[in-house]
Amino acid sequence: MAEIRLAVEHDLGREQARLRVERFIDEVRREYGDRISDVRGQWSADLLEFSFIASGLTIRGALTVEEQHVRIIGPLPLAASFFRGMIEQTMRQELEKLLR
């Protein structure tokens, strides 16, 4: 199974980065509502376990907020592995915008 694995640097500190990431799910719903559905997220300390459905495929993962990075890791369904680069690029771009 393919895997998403990316890290985005920031200079906000852990607390401010987490506040911004907390708004991320709502922003994703607004901006990508026509392409994704069933967006979910559950926080445990600085770890967000998330999932959403895109093109009929369930994407799951974990987002960790650290002092200088936000990291995402998660498995990709086989059918989504063909779009791994596009999925990672979109996630990275959205996080970079969020953490500026």
mmCIF file with all atom_site columns, C-alpha atoms in Angstrom:
data_model
loop_
_atom_site.group_PDB
_atom_site.id
_atom_site.type_symbol
_atom_site.label_atom_id
_atom_site.label_alt_id
_atom_site.label_comp_id
_atom_site.label_asym_id
_atom_site.label_entity_id
_atom_site.label_seq_id
_atom_site.pdbx_PDB_ins_code
_atom_site.Cartn_x
_atom_site.Cartn_y
_atom_site.Cartn_z
_atom_site.occupancy
_atom_site.B_iso_or_equiv
_atom_site.pdbx_formal_charge
_atom_site.auth_seq_id
_atom_site.auth_comp_id
_atom_site.auth_asym_id
_atom_site.auth_atom_id
_atom_site.pdbx_PDB_model_num
ATOM 1   C CA . MET A 1 1   ? 0.000   0.000  0.000  1.00 0.00 ? 1   MET A CA 1
ATOM 2   C CA . ALA A 1 2   ? 1.287   3.457  -0.898 1.00 0.00 ? 2   ALA A CA 1
ATOM 3   C CA . GLU A 1 3   ? 1.726   6.052  1.793  1.00 0.00 ? 3   GLU A CA 1
ATOM 4   C CA . ILE A 1 4   ? 1.480   9.814  2.131  1.00 0.00 ? 4   ILE A CA 1
ATOM 5   C CA . ARG A 1 5   ? 4.399   11.224 4.077  1.00 0.00 ? 5   ARG A CA 1
ATOM 6   C CA . LEU A 1 6   ? 5.181   14.918 4.170  1.00 0.00 ? 6   LEU A CA 1
ATOM 7   C CA . ALA A 1 7   ? 6.470   17.638 6.483  1.00 0.00 ? 7   ALA A CA 1
ATOM 8   C CA . VAL A 1 8   ? 5.871   21.371 6.201  1.00 0.00 ? 8   VAL A CA 1
ATOM 9   C CA . GLU A 1 9   ? 8.120   23.787 8.088  1.00 0.00 ? 9   GLU A CA 1
ATOM 10  C CA . HIS A 1 10  ? 6.786   26.797 9.964  1.00 0.00 ? 10  HIS A CA 1
ATOM 11  C CA . ASP A 1 11  ? 8.072   29.397 12.386 1.00 0.00 ? 11  ASP A CA 1
ATOM 12  C CA . LEU A 1 12  ? 4.839   29.894 14.325 1.00 0.00 ? 12  LEU A CA 1
ATOM 13  C CA . GLY A 1 13  ? 5.599   27.694 17.298 1.00 0.00 ? 13  GLY A CA 1
ATOM 14  C CA . ARG A 1 14  ? 3.506   24.684 18.248 1.00 0.00 ? 14  ARG A CA 1
ATOM 15  C CA . GLU A 1 15  ? 0.580   26.542 19.818 1.00 0.00 ? 15  GLU A CA 1
ATOM 16  C CA . GLN A 1 16  ? -0.038  29.017 16.991 1.00 0.00 ? 16  GLN A CA 1
ATOM 17  C CA . ALA A 1 17  ? 0.449   26.318 14.344 1.00 0.00 ? 17  ALA A CA 1
ATOM 18  C CA . ARG A 1 18  ? -2.107  24.110 16.071 1.00 0.00 ? 18  ARG A CA 1
ATOM 19  C CA . LEU A 1 19  ? -4.648  26.958 16.186 1.00 0.00 ? 19  LEU A CA 1
ATOM 20  C CA . ARG A 1 20  ? -4.284  27.402 12.443 1.00 0.00 ? 20  ARG A CA 1
ATOM 21  C CA . VAL A 1 21  ? -4.487  23.698 11.714 1.00 0.00 ? 21  VAL A CA 1
ATOM 22  C CA . GLU A 1 22  ? -7.671  23.447 13.792 1.00 0.00 ? 22  GLU A CA 1
ATOM 23  C CA . ARG A 1 23  ? -9.332  25.712 11.223 1.00 0.00 ? 23  ARG A CA 1
ATOM 24  C CA . PHE A 1 24  ? -7.949  23.593 8.391  1.00 0.00 ? 24  PHE A CA 1
ATOM 25  C CA . ILE A 1 25  ? -10.812 21.086 8.316  1.00 0.00 ? 25  ILE A CA 1
ATOM 26  C CA . ASP A 1 26  ? -13.423 23.826 7.937  1.00 0.00 ? 26  ASP A CA 1
ATOM 27  C CA . GLU A 1 27  ? -11.416 25.466 5.182  1.00 0.00 ? 27  GLU A CA 1
ATOM 28  C CA . VAL A 1 28  ? -11.038 22.137 3.360  1.00 0.00 ? 28  VAL A CA 1
ATOM 29  C CA . ARG A 1 29  ? -14.795 21.589 3.507  1.00 0.00 ? 29  ARG A CA 1
ATOM 30  C CA . ARG A 1 30  ? -15.418 25.056 2.024  1.00 0.00 ? 30  ARG A CA 1
ATOM 31  C CA . GLU A 1 31  ? -12.769 25.037 -0.673 1.00 0.00 ? 31  GLU A CA 1
ATOM 32  C CA . TYR A 1 32  ? -12.983 21.407 -1.783 1.00 0.00 ? 32  TYR A CA 1
ATOM 33  C CA . GLY A 1 33  ? -16.590 20.543 -0.909 1.00 0.00 ? 33  GLY A CA 1
ATOM 34  C CA . ASP A 1 34  ? -17.349 19.814 -4.548 1.00 0.00 ? 34  ASP A CA 1
ATOM 35  C CA . ARG A 1 35  ? -14.539 17.219 -4.728 1.00 0.00 ? 35  ARG A CA 1
ATOM 36  C CA . ILE A 1 36  ? -14.407 15.686 -1.243 1.00 0.00 ? 36  ILE A CA 1
ATOM 37  C CA . SER A 1 37  ? -16.954 14.618 1.338  1.00 0.00 ? 37  SER A CA 1
ATOM 38  C CA . ASP A 1 38  ? -17.268 13.178 4.813  1.00 0.00 ? 38  ASP A CA 1
ATOM 39  C CA . VAL A 1 39  ? -14.357 15.252 6.152  1.00 0.00 ? 39  VAL A CA 1
ATOM 40  C CA . ARG A 1 40  ? -13.607 14.210 9.732  1.00 0.00 ? 40  ARG A CA 1
ATOM 41  C CA . GLY A 1 41  ? -10.970 14.960 12.322 1.00 0.00 ? 41  GLY A CA 1
ATOM 42  C CA . GLN A 1 42  ? -10.293 13.982 15.929 1.00 0.00 ? 42  GLN A CA 1
ATOM 43  C CA . TRP A 1 43  ? -7.650  15.690 18.058 1.00 0.00 ? 43  TRP A CA 1
ATOM 44  C CA . SER A 1 44  ? -5.584  14.013 20.765 1.00 0.00 ? 44  SER A CA 1
ATOM 45  C CA . ALA A 1 45  ? -3.032  16.496 22.164 1.00 0.00 ? 45  ALA A CA 1
ATOM 46  C CA . ASP A 1 46  ? -1.116  17.693 19.055 1.00 0.00 ? 46  ASP A CA 1
ATOM 47  C CA . LEU A 1 47  ? -2.188  14.778 16.845 1.00 0.00 ? 47  LEU A CA 1
ATOM 48  C CA . LEU A 1 48  ? -5.114  15.087 14.434 1.00 0.00 ? 48  LEU A CA 1
ATOM 49  C CA . GLU A 1 49  ? -6.429  11.844 13.006 1.00 0.00 ? 49  GLU A CA 1
ATOM 50  C CA . PHE A 1 50  ? -8.371  12.723 9.863  1.00 0.00 ? 50  PHE A CA 1
ATOM 51  C CA . SER A 1 51  ? -10.281 11.133 7.030  1.00 0.00 ? 51  SER A CA 1
ATOM 52  C CA . PHE A 1 52  ? -12.201 12.220 3.949  1.00 0.00 ? 52  PHE A CA 1
ATOM 53  C CA . ILE A 1 53  ? -13.637 10.713 0.799  1.00 0.00 ? 53  ILE A CA 1
ATOM 54  C CA . ALA A 1 54  ? -12.303 11.839 -2.576 1.00 0.00 ? 54  ALA A CA 1
ATOM 55  C CA . SER A 1 55  ? -13.435 10.295 -5.855 1.00 0.00 ? 55  SER A CA 1
ATOM 56  C CA . GLY A 1 56  ? -15.093 7.505  -3.893 1.00 0.00 ? 56  GLY A CA 1
ATOM 57  C CA . LEU A 1 57  ? -11.881 6.609  -2.038 1.00 0.00 ? 57  LEU A CA 1
ATOM 58  C CA . THR A 1 58  ? -11.407 7.022  1.697  1.00 0.00 ? 58  THR A CA 1
ATOM 59  C CA . ILE A 1 59  ? -8.204  8.829  2.587  1.00 0.00 ? 59  ILE A CA 1
ATOM 60  C CA . ARG A 1 60  ? -7.014  8.563  6.197  1.00 0.00 ? 60  ARG A CA 1
ATOM 61  C CA . GLY A 1 61  ? -4.024  9.888  8.004  1.00 0.00 ? 61  GLY A CA 1
ATOM 62  C CA . ALA A 1 62  ? -2.486  11.551 11.011 1.00 0.00 ? 62  ALA A CA 1
ATOM 63  C CA . LEU A 1 63  ? -1.319  15.140 11.206 1.00 0.00 ? 63  LEU A CA 1
ATOM 64  C CA . THR A 1 64  ? 1.135   16.035 13.974 1.00 0.00 ? 64  THR A CA 1
ATOM 65  C CA . VAL A 1 65  ? 1.834   19.616 15.010 1.00 0.00 ? 65  VAL A CA 1
ATOM 66  C CA . GLU A 1 66  ? 5.410   20.122 16.191 1.00 0.00 ? 66  GLU A CA 1
ATOM 67  C CA . GLU A 1 67  ? 7.331   23.233 17.233 1.00 0.00 ? 67  GLU A CA 1
ATOM 68  C CA . GLN A 1 68  ? 8.768   23.795 13.722 1.00 0.00 ? 68  GLN A CA 1
ATOM 69  C CA . HIS A 1 69  ? 6.928   21.301 11.494 1.00 0.00 ? 69  HIS A CA 1
ATOM 70  C CA . VAL A 1 70  ? 3.528   19.930 10.671 1.00 0.00 ? 70  VAL A CA 1
ATOM 71  C CA . ARG A 1 71  ? 3.800   16.323 9.561  1.00 0.00 ? 71  ARG A CA 1
ATOM 72  C CA . ILE A 1 72  ? 1.253   14.173 7.755  1.00 0.00 ? 72  ILE A CA 1
ATOM 73  C CA . ILE A 1 73  ? 1.464   10.434 7.364  1.00 0.00 ? 73  ILE A CA 1
ATOM 74  C CA . GLY A 1 74  ? -1.107  7.936  6.216  1.00 0.00 ? 74  GLY A CA 1
ATOM 75  C CA . PRO A 1 75  ? -1.814  5.005  3.942  1.00 0.00 ? 75  PRO A CA 1
ATOM 76  C CA . LEU A 1 76  ? -3.333  5.448  0.498  1.00 0.00 ? 76  LEU A CA 1
ATOM 77  C CA . PRO A 1 77  ? -5.744  2.969  -1.067 1.00 0.00 ? 77  PRO A CA 1
ATOM 78  C CA . LEU A 1 78  ? -4.213  1.232  -4.064 1.00 0.00 ? 78  LEU A CA 1
ATOM 79  C CA . ALA A 1 79  ? -6.446  3.095  -6.523 1.00 0.00 ? 79  ALA A CA 1
ATOM 80  C CA . ALA A 1 80  ? -5.366  6.439  -5.001 1.00 0.00 ? 80  ALA A CA 1
ATOM 81  C CA . SER A 1 81  ? -1.673  5.575  -5.210 1.00 0.00 ? 81  SER A CA 1
ATOM 82  C CA . PHE A 1 82  ? -1.719  6.632  -8.862 1.00 0.00 ? 82  PHE A CA 1
ATOM 83  C CA . PHE A 1 83  ? -2.586  10.141 -7.648 1.00 0.00 ? 83  PHE A CA 1
ATOM 84  C CA . ARG A 1 84  ? -0.192  10.173 -4.707 1.00 0.00 ? 84  ARG A CA 1
ATOM 85  C CA . GLY A 1 85  ? 1.919   13.019 -6.087 1.00 0.00 ? 85  GLY A CA 1
ATOM 86  C CA . MET A 1 86  ? -1.106  15.194 -6.737 1.00 0.00 ? 86  MET A CA 1
ATOM 87  C CA . ILE A 1 87  ? -2.596  14.436 -3.301 1.00 0.00 ? 87  ILE A CA 1
ATOM 88  C CA . GLU A 1 88  ? 0.678   15.217 -1.512 1.00 0.00 ? 88  GLU A CA 1
ATOM 89  C CA . GLN A 1 89  ? 1.209   18.384 -3.558 1.00 0.00 ? 89  GLN A CA 1
ATOM 90  C CA . THR A 1 90  ? -2.292  19.671 -2.780 1.00 0.00 ? 90  THR A CA 1
ATOM 91  C CA . MET A 1 91  ? -1.918  18.913 0.934  1.00 0.00 ? 91  MET A CA 1
ATOM 92  C CA . ARG A 1 92  ? 1.508   20.575 1.035  1.00 0.00 ? 92  ARG A CA 1
ATOM 93  C CA . GLN A 1 93  ? 0.268   23.694 -0.775 1.00 0.00 ? 93  GLN A CA 1
ATOM 94  C CA . GLU A 1 94  ? -2.726  24.056 1.535  1.00 0.00 ? 94  GLU A CA 1
ATOM 95  C CA . LEU A 1 95  ? -0.597  23.619 4.655  1.00 0.00 ? 95  LEU A CA 1
ATOM 96  C CA . GLU A 1 96  ? 2.030   26.075 3.408  1.00 0.00 ? 96  GLU A CA 1
ATOM 97  C CA . LYS A 1 97  ? -0.698  28.694 2.831  1.00 0.00 ? 97  LYS A CA 1
ATOM 98  C CA . LEU A 1 98  ? -2.154  27.978 6.255  1.00 0.00 ? 98  LEU A CA 1
ATOM 99  C CA . LEU A 1 99  ? 1.161   28.206 8.112  1.00 0.00 ? 99  LEU A CA 1
ATOM 100 C CA . ARG A 1 100 ? 2.508   31.416 6.543  1.00 0.00 ? 100 ARG A CA 1
#
